[in-house]
Short mmCIF file of C-alpha atoms in Angstrom, two decimals:
data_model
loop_
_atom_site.label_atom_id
_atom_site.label_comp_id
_atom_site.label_asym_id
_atom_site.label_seq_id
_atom_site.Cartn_x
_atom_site.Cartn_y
_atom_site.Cartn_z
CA UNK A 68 92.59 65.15 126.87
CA UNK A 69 93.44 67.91 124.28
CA UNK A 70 95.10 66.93 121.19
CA UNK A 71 97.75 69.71 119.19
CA UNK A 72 96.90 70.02 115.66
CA UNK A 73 99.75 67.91 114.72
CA UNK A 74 98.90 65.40 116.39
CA UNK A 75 95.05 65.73 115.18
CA UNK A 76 96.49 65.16 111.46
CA UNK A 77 98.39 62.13 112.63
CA UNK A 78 95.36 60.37 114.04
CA UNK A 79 92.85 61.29 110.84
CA UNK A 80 95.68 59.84 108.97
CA UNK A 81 95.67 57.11 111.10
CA UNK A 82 91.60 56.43 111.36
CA UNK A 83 91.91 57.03 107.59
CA UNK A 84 94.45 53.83 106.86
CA UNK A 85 92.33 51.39 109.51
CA UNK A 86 88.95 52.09 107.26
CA UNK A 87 91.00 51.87 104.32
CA UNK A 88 94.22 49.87 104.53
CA UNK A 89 97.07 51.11 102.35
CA UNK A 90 101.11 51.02 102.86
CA UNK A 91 102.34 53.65 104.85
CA UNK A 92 105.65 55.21 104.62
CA UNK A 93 108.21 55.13 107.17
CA UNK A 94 107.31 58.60 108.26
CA UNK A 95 103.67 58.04 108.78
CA UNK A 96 104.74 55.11 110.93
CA UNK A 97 106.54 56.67 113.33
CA UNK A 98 103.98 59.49 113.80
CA UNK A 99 101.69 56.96 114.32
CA UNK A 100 103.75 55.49 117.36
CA UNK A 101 104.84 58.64 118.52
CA UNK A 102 101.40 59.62 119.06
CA UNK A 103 100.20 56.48 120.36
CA UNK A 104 102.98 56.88 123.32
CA UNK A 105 101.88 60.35 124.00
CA UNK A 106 98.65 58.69 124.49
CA UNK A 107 99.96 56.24 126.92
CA UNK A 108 101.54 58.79 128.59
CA UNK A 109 99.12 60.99 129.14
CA UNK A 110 96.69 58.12 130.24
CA UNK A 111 99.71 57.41 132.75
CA UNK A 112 99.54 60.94 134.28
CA UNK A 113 95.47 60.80 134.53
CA UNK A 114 96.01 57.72 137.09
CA UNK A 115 98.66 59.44 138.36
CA UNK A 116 96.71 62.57 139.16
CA UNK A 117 93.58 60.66 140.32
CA UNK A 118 95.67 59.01 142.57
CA UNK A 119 96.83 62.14 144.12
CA UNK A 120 93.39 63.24 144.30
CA UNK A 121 91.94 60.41 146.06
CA UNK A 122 95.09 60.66 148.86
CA UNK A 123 93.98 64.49 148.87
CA UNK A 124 90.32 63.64 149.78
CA UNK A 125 91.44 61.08 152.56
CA UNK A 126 93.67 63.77 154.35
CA UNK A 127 90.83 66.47 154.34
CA UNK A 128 88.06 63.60 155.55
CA UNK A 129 90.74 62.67 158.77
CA UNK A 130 91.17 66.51 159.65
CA UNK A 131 87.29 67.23 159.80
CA UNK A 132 85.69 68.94 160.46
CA UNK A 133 88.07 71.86 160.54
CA UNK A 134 88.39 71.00 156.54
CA UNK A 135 84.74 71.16 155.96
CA UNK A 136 84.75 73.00 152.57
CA UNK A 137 87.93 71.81 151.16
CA UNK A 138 86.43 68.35 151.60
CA UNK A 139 82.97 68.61 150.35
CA UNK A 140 84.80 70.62 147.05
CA UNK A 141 87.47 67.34 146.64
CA UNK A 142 84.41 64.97 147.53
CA UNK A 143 82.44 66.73 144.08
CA UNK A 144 85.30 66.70 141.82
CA UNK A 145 86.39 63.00 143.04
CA UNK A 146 82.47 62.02 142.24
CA UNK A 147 82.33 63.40 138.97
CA UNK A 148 85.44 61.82 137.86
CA UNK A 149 83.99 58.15 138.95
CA UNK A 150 84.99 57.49 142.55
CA UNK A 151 82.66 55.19 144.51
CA UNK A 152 81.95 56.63 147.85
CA UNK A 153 83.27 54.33 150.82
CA UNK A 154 81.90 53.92 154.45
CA UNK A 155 83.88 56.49 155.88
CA UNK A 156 82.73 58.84 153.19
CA UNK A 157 79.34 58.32 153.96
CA UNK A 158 80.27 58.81 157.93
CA UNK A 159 81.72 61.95 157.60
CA UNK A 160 78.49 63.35 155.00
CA UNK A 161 76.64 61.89 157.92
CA UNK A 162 78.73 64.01 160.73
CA UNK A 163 78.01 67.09 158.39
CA UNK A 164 74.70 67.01 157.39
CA UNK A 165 73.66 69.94 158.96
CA UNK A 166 75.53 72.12 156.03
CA UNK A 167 73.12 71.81 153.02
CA UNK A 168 75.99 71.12 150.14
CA UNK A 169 76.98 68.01 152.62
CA UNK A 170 73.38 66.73 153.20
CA UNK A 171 73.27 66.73 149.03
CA UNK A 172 76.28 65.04 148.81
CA UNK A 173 75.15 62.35 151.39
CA UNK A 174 72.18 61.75 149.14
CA UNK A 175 73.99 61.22 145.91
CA UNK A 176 77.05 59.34 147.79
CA UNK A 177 74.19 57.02 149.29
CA UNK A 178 72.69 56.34 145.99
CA UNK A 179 75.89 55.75 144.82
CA UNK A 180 77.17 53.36 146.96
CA UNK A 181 73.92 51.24 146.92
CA UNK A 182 74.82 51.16 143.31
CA UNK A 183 78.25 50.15 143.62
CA UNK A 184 76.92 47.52 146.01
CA UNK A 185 74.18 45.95 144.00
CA UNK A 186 76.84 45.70 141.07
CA UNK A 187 79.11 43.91 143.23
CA UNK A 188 76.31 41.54 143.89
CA UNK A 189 75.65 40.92 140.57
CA UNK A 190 78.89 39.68 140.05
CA UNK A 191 80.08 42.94 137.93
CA UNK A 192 82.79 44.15 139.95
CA UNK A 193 82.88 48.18 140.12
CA UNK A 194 86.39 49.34 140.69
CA UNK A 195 87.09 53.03 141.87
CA UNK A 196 90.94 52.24 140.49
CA UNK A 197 92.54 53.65 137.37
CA UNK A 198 91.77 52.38 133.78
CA UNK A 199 93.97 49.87 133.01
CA UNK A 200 96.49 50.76 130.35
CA UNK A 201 95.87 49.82 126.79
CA UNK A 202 98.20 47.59 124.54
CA UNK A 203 100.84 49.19 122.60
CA UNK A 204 100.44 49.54 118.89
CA UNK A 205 102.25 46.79 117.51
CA UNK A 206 102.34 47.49 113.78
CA UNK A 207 99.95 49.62 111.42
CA UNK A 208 98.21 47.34 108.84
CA UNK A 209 99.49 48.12 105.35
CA UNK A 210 102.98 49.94 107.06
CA UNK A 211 106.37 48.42 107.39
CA UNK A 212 105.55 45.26 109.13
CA UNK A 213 103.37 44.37 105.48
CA UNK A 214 106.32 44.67 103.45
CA UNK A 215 108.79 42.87 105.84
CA UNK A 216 109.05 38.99 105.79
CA UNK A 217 108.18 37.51 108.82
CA UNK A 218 110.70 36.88 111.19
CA UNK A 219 111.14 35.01 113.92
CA UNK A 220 110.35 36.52 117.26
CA UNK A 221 113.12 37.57 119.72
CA UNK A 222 113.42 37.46 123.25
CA UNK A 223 111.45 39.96 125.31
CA UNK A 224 113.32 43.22 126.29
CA UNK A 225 113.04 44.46 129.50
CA UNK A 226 110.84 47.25 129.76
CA UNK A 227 112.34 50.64 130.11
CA UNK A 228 111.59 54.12 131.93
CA UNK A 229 109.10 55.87 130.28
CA UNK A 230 111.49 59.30 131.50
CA UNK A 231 115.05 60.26 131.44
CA UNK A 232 117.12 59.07 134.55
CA UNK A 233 118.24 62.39 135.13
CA UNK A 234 114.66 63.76 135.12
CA UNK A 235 112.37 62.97 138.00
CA UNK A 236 108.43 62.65 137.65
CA UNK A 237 107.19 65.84 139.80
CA UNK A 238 105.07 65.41 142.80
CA UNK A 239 101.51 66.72 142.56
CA UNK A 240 102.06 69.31 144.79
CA UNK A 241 104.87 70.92 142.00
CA UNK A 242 102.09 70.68 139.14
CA UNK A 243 99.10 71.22 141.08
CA UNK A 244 99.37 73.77 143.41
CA UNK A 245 97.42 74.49 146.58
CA UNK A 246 94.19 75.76 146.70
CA UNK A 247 94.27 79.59 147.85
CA UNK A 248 91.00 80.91 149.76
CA UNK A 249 90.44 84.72 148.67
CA UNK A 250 91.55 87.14 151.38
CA UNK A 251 88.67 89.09 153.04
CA UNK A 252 89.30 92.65 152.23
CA UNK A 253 90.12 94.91 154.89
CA UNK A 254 87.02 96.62 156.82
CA UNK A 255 87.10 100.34 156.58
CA UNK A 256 87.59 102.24 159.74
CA UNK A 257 84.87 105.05 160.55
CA UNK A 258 85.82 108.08 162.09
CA UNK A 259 84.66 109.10 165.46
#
């Protein structure tokens, strides 16, 4: 996650005020919140692209093993980002491990998924899913809410779309485009 330099300055000011808890104008407030919703949201498209990737990696694992390469690449960048390795991953590493980048794979994916298993075990459950999303910020010690009697709360609201009704989320494949292999170049022709 990359931060803009405005939004850097809003969250020194912010770590600033928790160590050292002062009012806060109005302005500072609302930075504050802006910032944490661009948080949210952006936490909201990382389980939102993970998601994608993960139904990715099941399509190229069912059409093996003419997706041999695509898979093993999706299979690398699905491990690094935390995904636990299920029994049909292991199957198809199994299928392939004549190809040296899949018989590494099947090692780590095996080590892996003992792991996984052992936690489960314990009784720490390991989940492959999303984070879940964090609380919203409420109220800023020291801003508005300090200098406001308290009031009596009201009833819920119900929640509301994060985006515009007129404005559809895209689909992965609009932000994310395919893949490309490079084109072989041409052979030369000799003359004879």
């Amino acid at each position: 996650m990359a931060f803009s330099a405005d939004e850097l300055r809003v969250l020194r000011r912010a770590l600033a005020i928790a160590l050292h808890p002062m009012p806060l104008p109005d302005e500072d407030v609302q930075d504050c919140l802006r910032l944490a919703g661009a948080v949210d949201e952006a936490v909201g498209e990382a389980g939102r692209l993970r998601t994608f990737l993960l139904a990715d990696l099941v399509r190229y694992r069912n059409a093996l093993p003419g997706s041999v390469s695509g898979y093993l690449e999706l299979l690398q960048d699905a491990l690094a980002g935390g995904y636990d390795p299920g029994p049909d991953d292991l199957a198809a590493l199994r299928a392939l491990r004549h190809r040296p980048v899949a018989a590494a794979l099947l090692e780590r994916c095996q080590v892996l998924a003992e792991r996984s298993v052992r936690a489960r075990l314990a009784g720490r459950a390991v989940s492959a899913k999303a984070p879940a999303p964090r609380s919203r910020l409420l109220a800023l010690p020291g801003g508005r809410a300090a200098a406001e009697p308290e009031r009596p709360k009201a009833p819920a609201e119900p929640a509301r779309p994060t985006r515009p009704a007129g404005r559809p989320a895209p689909k992965p494949s609009e932000v994310f485009p395919p893949r490309r292999r490079p084109v072989p170049p041409p052979q030369q022709r000799a003359a004879g």
